[in-house]
Each structure stands twice: as C-alpha cells, then as structure tokens.
Short mmCIF file of C-alpha atoms and ligand atoms in Angstrom, two decimals:
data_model
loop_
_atom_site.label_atom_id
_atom_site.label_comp_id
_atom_site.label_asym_id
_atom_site.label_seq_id
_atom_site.Cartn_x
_atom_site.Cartn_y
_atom_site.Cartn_z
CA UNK A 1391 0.00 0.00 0.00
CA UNK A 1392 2.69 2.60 0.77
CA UNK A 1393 4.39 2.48 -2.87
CA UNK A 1394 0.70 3.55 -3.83
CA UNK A 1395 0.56 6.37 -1.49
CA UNK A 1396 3.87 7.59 -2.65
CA UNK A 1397 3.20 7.31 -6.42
CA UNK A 1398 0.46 9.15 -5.84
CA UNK A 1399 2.11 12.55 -3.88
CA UNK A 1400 3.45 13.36 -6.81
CA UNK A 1401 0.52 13.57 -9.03
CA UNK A 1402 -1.32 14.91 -5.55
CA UNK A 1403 1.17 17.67 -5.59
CA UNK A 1404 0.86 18.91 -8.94
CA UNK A 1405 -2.98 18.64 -9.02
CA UNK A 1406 -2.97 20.12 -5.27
CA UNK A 1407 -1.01 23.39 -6.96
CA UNK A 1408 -3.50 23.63 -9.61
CA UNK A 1409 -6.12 23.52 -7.43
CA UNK A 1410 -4.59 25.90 -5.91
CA UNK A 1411 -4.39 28.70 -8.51
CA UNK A 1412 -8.28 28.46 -8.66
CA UNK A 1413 -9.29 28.86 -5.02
CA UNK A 1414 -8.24 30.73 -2.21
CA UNK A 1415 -8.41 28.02 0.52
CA UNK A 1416 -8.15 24.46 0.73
CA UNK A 1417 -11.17 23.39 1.94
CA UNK A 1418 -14.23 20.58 1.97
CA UNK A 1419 -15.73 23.54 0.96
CA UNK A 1420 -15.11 26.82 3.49
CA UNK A 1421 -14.96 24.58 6.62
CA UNK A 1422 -11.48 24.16 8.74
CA UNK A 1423 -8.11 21.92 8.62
CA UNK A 1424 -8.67 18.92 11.24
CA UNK A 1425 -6.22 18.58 14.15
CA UNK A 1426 -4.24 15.11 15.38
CA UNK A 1427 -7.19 13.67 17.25
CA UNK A 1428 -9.74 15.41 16.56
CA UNK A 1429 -11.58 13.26 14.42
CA UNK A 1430 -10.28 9.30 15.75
CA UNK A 1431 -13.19 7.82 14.21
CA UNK A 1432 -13.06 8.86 10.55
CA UNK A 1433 -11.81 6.91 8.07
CA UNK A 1434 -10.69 7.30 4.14
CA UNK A 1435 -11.88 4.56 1.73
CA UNK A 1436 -9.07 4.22 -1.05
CA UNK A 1437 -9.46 2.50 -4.21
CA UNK A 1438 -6.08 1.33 -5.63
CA UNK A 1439 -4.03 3.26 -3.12
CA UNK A 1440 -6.21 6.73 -3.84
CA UNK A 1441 -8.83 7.96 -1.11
CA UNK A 1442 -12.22 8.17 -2.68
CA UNK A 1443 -14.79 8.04 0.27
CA UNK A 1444 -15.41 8.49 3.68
CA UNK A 1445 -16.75 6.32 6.38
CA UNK A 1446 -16.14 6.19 10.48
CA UNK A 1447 -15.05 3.41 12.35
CA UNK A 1448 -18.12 1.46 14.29
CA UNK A 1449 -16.16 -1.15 16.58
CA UNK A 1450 -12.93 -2.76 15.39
CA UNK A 1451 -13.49 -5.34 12.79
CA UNK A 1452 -16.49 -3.16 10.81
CA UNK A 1453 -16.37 0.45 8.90
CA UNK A 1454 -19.91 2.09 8.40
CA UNK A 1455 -20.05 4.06 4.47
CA UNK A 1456 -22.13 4.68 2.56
CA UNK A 1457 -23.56 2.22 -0.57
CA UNK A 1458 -22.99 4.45 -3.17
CA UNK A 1459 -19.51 4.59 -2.12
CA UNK A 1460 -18.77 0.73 -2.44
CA UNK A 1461 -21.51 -0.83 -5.05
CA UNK A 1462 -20.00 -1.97 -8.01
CA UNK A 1463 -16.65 -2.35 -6.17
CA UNK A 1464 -13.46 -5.24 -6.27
CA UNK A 1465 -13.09 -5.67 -2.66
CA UNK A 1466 -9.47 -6.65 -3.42
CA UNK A 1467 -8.83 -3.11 -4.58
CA UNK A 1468 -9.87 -1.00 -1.76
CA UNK A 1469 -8.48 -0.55 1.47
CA UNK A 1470 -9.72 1.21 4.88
CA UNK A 1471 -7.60 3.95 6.11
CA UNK A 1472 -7.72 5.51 9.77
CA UNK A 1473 -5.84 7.20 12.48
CA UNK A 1474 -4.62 9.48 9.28
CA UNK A 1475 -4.84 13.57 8.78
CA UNK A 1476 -3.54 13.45 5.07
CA UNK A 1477 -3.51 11.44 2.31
CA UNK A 1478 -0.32 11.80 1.00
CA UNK A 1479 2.25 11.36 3.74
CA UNK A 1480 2.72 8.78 6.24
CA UNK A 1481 1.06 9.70 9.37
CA UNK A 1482 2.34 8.37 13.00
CA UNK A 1483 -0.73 6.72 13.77
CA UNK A 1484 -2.23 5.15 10.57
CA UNK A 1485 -3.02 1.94 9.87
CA UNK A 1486 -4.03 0.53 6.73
CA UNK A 1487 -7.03 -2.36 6.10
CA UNK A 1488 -7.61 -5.27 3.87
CA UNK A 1489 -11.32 -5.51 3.45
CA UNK A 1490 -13.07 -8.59 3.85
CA UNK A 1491 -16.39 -8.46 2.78
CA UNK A 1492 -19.09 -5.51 1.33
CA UNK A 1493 -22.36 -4.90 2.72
CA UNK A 1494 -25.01 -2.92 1.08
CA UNK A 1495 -27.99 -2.84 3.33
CA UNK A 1496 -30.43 -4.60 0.98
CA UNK A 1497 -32.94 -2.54 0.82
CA UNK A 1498 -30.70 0.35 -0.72
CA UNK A 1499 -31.83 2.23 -3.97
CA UNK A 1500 -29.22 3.16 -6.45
CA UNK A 1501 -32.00 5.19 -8.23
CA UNK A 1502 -32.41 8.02 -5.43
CA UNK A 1503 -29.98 6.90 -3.29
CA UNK A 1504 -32.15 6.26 -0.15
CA UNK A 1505 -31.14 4.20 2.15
CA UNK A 1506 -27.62 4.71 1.60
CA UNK A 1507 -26.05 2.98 3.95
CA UNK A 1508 -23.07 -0.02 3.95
CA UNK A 1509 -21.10 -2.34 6.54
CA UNK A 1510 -17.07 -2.82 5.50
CA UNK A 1511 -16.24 -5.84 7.46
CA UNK A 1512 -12.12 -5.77 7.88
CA UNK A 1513 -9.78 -8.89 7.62
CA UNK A 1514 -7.90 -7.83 10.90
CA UNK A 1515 -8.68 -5.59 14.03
CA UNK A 1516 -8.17 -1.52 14.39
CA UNK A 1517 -5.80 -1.41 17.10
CA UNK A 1518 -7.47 1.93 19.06
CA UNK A 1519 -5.20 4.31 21.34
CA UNK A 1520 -8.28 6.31 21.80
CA UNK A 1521 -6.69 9.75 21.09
CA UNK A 1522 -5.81 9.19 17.33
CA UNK A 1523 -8.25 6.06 15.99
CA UNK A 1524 -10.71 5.43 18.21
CA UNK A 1525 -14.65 3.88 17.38
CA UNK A 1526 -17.57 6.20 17.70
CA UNK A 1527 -20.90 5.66 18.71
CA UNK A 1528 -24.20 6.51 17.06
CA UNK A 1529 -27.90 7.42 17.95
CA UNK A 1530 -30.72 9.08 16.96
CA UNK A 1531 -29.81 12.79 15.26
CA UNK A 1532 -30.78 15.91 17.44
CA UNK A 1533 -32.70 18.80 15.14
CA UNK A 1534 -31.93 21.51 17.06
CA UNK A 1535 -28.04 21.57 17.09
CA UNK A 1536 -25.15 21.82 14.95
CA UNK A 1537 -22.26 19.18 14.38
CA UNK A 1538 -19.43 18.32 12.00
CA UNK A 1539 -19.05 16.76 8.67
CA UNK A 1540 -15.26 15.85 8.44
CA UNK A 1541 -13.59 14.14 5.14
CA UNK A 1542 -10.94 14.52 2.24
CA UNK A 1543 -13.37 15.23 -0.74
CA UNK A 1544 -12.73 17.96 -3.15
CA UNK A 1545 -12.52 21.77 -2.56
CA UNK A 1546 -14.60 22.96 -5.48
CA UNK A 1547 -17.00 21.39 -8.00
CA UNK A 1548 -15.76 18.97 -9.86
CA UNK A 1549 -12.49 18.81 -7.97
CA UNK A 1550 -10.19 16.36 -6.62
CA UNK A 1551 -9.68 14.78 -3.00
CA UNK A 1552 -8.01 16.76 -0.70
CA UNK A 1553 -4.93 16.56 0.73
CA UNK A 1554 -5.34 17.14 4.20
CA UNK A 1555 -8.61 16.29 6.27
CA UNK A 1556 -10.91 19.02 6.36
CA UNK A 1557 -15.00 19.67 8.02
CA UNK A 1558 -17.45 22.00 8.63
CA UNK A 1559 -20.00 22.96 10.86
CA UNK A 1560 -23.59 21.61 9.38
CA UNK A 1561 -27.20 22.09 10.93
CA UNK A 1562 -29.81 19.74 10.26
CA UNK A 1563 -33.57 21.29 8.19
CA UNK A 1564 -36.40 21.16 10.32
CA UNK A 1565 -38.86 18.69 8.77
CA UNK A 1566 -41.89 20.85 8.22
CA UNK A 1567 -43.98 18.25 6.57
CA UNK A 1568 -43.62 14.96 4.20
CA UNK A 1569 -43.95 17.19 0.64
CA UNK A 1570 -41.33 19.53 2.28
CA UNK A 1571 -37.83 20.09 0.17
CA UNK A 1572 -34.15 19.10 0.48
CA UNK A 1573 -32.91 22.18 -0.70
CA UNK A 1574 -33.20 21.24 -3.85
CA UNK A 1575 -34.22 17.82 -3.71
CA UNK A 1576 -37.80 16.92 -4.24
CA UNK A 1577 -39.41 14.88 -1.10
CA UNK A 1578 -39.06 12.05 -3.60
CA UNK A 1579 -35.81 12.24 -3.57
CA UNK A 1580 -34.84 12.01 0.08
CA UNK A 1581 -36.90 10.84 3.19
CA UNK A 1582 -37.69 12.74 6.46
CA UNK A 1583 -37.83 9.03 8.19
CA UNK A 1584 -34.48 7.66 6.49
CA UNK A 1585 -32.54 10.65 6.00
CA UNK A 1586 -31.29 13.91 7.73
CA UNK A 1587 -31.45 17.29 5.42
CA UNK A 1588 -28.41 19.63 6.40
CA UNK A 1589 -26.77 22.59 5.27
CA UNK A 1590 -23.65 24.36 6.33
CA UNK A 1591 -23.96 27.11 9.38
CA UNK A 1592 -22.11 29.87 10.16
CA UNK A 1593 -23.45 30.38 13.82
CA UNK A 1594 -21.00 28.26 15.77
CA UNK A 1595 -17.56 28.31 16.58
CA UNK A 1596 -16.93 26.15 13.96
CA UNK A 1597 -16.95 27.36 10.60
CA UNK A 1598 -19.38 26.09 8.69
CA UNK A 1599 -18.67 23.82 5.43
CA UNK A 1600 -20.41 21.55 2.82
CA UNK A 1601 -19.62 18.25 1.99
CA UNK A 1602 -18.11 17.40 -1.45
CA UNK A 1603 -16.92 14.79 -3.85
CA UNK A 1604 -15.27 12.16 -1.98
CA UNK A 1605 -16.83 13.18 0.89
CA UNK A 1606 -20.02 10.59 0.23
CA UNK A 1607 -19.63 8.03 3.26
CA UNK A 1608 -18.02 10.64 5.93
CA UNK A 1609 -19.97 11.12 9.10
CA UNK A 1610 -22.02 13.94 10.66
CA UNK A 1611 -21.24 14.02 14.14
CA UNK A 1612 -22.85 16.05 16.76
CA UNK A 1613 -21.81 16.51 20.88
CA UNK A 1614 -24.45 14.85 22.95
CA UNK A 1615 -23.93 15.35 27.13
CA UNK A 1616 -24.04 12.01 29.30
CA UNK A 1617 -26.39 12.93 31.78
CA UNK A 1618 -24.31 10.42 34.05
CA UNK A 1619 -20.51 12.13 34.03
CA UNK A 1620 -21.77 15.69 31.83
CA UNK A 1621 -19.13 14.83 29.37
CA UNK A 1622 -19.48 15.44 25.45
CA UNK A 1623 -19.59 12.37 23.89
CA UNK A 1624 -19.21 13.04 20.21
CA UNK A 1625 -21.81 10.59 18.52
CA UNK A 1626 -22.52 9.94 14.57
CA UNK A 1627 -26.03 10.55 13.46
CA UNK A 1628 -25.94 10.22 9.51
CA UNK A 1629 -23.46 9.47 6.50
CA UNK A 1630 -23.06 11.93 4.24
CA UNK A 1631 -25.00 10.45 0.88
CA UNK A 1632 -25.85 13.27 -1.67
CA UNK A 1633 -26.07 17.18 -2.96
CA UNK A 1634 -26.90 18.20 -5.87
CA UNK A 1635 -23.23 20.91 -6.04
CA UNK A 1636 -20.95 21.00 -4.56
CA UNK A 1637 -20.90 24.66 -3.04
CA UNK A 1638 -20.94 26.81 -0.17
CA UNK A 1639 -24.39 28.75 0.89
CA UNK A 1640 -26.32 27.98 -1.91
CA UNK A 1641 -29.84 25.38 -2.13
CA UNK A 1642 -27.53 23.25 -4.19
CA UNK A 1643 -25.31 22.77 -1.30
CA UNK A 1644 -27.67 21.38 1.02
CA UNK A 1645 -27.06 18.24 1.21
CA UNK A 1646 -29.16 14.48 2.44
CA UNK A 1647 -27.32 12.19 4.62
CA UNK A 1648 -28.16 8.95 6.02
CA UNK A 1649 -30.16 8.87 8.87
CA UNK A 1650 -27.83 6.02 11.11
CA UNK A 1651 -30.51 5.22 13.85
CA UNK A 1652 -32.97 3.93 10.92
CA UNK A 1653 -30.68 1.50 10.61
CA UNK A 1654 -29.90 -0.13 13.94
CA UNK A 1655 -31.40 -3.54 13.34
CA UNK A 1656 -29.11 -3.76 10.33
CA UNK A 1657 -26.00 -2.53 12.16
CA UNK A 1658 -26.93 -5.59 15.12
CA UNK A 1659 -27.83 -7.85 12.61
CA UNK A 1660 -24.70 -7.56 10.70
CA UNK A 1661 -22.05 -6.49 12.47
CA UNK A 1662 -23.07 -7.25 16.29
CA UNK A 1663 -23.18 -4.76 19.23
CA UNK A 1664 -20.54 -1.92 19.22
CA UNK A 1665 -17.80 -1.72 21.80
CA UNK A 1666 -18.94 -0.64 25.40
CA UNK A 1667 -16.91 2.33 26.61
CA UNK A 1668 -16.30 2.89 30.75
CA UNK A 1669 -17.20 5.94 31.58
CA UNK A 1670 -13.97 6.37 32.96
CA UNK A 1671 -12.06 6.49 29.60
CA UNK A 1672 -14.89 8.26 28.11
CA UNK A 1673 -13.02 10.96 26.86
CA UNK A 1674 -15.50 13.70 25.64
CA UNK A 1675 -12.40 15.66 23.50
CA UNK A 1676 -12.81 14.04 20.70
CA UNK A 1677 -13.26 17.04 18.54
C1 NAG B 2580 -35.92 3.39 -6.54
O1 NAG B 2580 -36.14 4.78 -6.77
C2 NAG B 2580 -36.78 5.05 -8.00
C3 NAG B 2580 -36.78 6.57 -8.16
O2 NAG B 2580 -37.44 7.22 -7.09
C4 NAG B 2580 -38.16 4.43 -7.99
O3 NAG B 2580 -38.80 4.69 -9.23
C5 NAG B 2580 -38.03 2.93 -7.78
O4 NAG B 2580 -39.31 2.36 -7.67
C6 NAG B 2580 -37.23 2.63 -6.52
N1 NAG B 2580 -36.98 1.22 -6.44
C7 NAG B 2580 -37.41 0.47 -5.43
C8 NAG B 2580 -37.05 -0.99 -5.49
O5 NAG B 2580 -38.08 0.94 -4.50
C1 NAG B 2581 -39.33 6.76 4.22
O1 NAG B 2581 -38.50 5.85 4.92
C2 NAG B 2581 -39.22 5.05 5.84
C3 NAG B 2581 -38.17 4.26 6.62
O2 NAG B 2581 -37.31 3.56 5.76
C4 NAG B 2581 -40.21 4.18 5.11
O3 NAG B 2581 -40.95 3.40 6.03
C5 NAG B 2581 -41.17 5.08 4.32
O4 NAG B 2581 -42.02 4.29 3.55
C6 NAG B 2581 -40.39 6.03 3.43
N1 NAG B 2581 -41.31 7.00 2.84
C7 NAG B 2581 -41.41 7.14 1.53
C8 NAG B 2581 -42.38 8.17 1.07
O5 NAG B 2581 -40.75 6.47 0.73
#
C-alpha cells in the first residue's frame, strides 16, 4: 500500500497546486483543517491506493459508508484507512485495512440513493489508542443543534480529494412536513424518516462547510452530554450520501445524509453490538 501512497504525492502535488491557482483556501468547501485527534473515528476509503470516500469506524473489525460509495466495487482493490490527517504522507498513527467483505444494506436504492447505507467488514482488528483512531458511537440525530461533517473530498465542483482532512459545521432542516424540500431535492428524492437534510452554518464556533466529492460516506457528528458524568460524547447521526453541487451557501449545497438510527437492526444484525466504553475512559475531546 505505501508504494501507492507515494506514487500518488506526486501527481497529488501537482494537481494540489493547480487547485490551488483556482481557489483561495483548501477546503471541503469553506470549513477548517482537522487537528491530530480530533476526528479518531473517521476513516478514508481508497481505491487502488487513492482515497475516494469516507466512512467512520463502528467497533474494530467493521467500517460504516455509505452504498454508493462501495456498489460496483473489487473488494481486493480497496483498502480502509484511519488514524490518518492526510492522504499523501505517512502519518504516525495510521493503519491501513484489507477488506473482507461488502455490505449494502439490501434494501438500498441506487436510483435516489435512499437508504444509503453499507457495513465494510475488515480482515484484521483496528488497534485503538483512543486519542488518534478510536470507534464512535451513534444514535438518533438531534434537530436543534449543529455538528461536524469531516472528510478529504474535493474543494470545489468537480475537484479532486483533498490533501489534508478538512469539516465543517452543518445544521440539520427542520422537517416541516412529508412534501417539504431538500434544498433542492424533491421529497421524492430524500426521506424525512431515512434521511437527515443539512446545510452548512455559520453560527457556531466552527466554521461552517459543505460536503463534497469524496466526501459521500463521511460522518455527521454532533456533541451529545451524558447525563451520568456531563461529558461530550461526540456521537454519529448520519453518513453523508448526496447534494446536488458542490458549493458553499447555496440550495444546491444542502445536502441528504443517512439517517444512522434507521438502521440499527441492520448494524446488530450484521455487524453485532458496538464496543462498550467505561465511563472512565470516556473521553469527551474528541473534537
Ligand atoms: C428506486 O427509486 C426510483 C426513483 O425514485 C423508484 O422509481 C423505484 O421504484 C425505486 N426502487 C425500489 C425498489 O423501491
Ligand atoms: C421513508 O423511509 C421510511 C423508513 O425507511 C419508510 O418506512 C417510508 O415508507 C419512506 N417513505 C417514503 C415516502 O418512501
């Protein structure tokens, strides 16, 4: 896997500097450049050595994406990535995954893309450390707050991957009723029930960013308090699945992402129970 990695900095490097002459900032689009540790849970899909989706890490043997990421896919061409901030050089605490098996939830639509959700089971355990690659939990979204979509898709329409891991602040639509919008998806097209509607927000102390290309499969993670210990326990509540642009402030940016707690009997079914954290390691600095 490395002597992929490496032939692809150089091509990274001159398409990075392109890039570059066209936009002002690196970015997922506007957003902010991820810390070490900030985001333990996410991982980078690769195809052949190149990072082409996102997905976050659900216990130690099994990678949550989404299906559009992975249908159609050789299994003996991709690889899981975590515990990595860019794409292009070696981080300290990376480790790289042979994948074992694919699974599309079966009742997923490659039409309109709803319910776009998939298990990647791994052929050998994530060894967590907790501050750099570390699982993360998921539950039920919360309408009312912000959170983070993290990933290395492209900077501007049409764009490449990123370099270097990126996110933005995103705030879920209120559902207003079942003809109600996306944006600019018709209520055919996503599913109040199934998915979340979200759209980058500006009032946090985050900045806010849209998802991109290569950014399908990357999670949207808000802070929940355990009423227990009053720590933040950051906790995944959908997959990023669709927009129609990729752009910042605009209807076309708004974007539909899986709605993870849908799919709990799935997760159970297929991939067991997730790890049980003590509350004394729960950390609650995870971002
Ligand atoms: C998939 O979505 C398309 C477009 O909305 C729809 O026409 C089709 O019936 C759906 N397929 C299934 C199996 O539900
Ligand atoms: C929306 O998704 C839910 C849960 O999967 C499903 O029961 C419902 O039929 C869907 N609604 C439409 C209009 O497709």
């Amino acid at each position: 896997m490395e002597s992929k990695k490496l032939v692809f900095v150089l091509y990274a490097t001159v398409l990075s500097y392109v890039a570059g002459l066209y936009t002002s900032n690196d970015r997922i689009i506007n957003g902010g450049l991820a810390s070490p540790g900030q985001f333990p849970y996410v991982a980078s899909i690769t195809e052949n050595g190149r990072h082409f989706c996102g997905g976050f890490i659900y216990s130690s043997r099994w990678v949550v994406t989404a299906a559009s990421c992975i249908e159609g896919k050789s299994l003996n061409v991709l690889n899981v990535v975590v515990g990595q901030l860019s794409t292009i050089n070696p981080d300290v605490n990376e480790q790289t995954m042979n994948v074992y098996t694919l699974n599309i939830f079966p009742g997923y639509n490659s039409t309109n893309k709803l319910n776009d959700i998939a298990l990647i089971r791994l052929t050998a355990d994530i060894q967590f450390d907790e501050a750099n690659v570390d699982f993360i939990v998921y539950k039920e979204a919360n309408g009312l707050t912000f959170g983070l979509v993290m990933g290395w898709g492209a900077t501007f329409e049409g764009g490449l991957e990123s370099v270097n891991l990126r996110y933005g602040a995103v705030s879920p639509y209120p559902v207003v009723d079942a003809s109600s919008k996306c944006g600019d998806f018709l209520s055919t097209e996503f599913n109040f029930t199934s998915t979340i509607c979200a759209g980058a927000t500006a009032a946090t102390a985050y900045p806010g960013g849209s998802p991109c290309q290569y950014d399908e499969g990357s999670p949207f993670v808000q802070d929940f308090v355990d009423p227990d210990t009053s720590k933040v326990i950051p906790t995944a509540v959908g997959i990023f699945s669709k927009n129609k642009m990729c752009a910042y402030g605009t209807l076309e940016a708004i974007s539909v992402y899986t709605r993870l707690s849908v799919f709990y009997p799935w997760f159970l079914a297929t991939a067991g129970e997730q790890p049980v954290r003590s509350k004394k390691d729960t950390k609650g600095t995870a971002r």
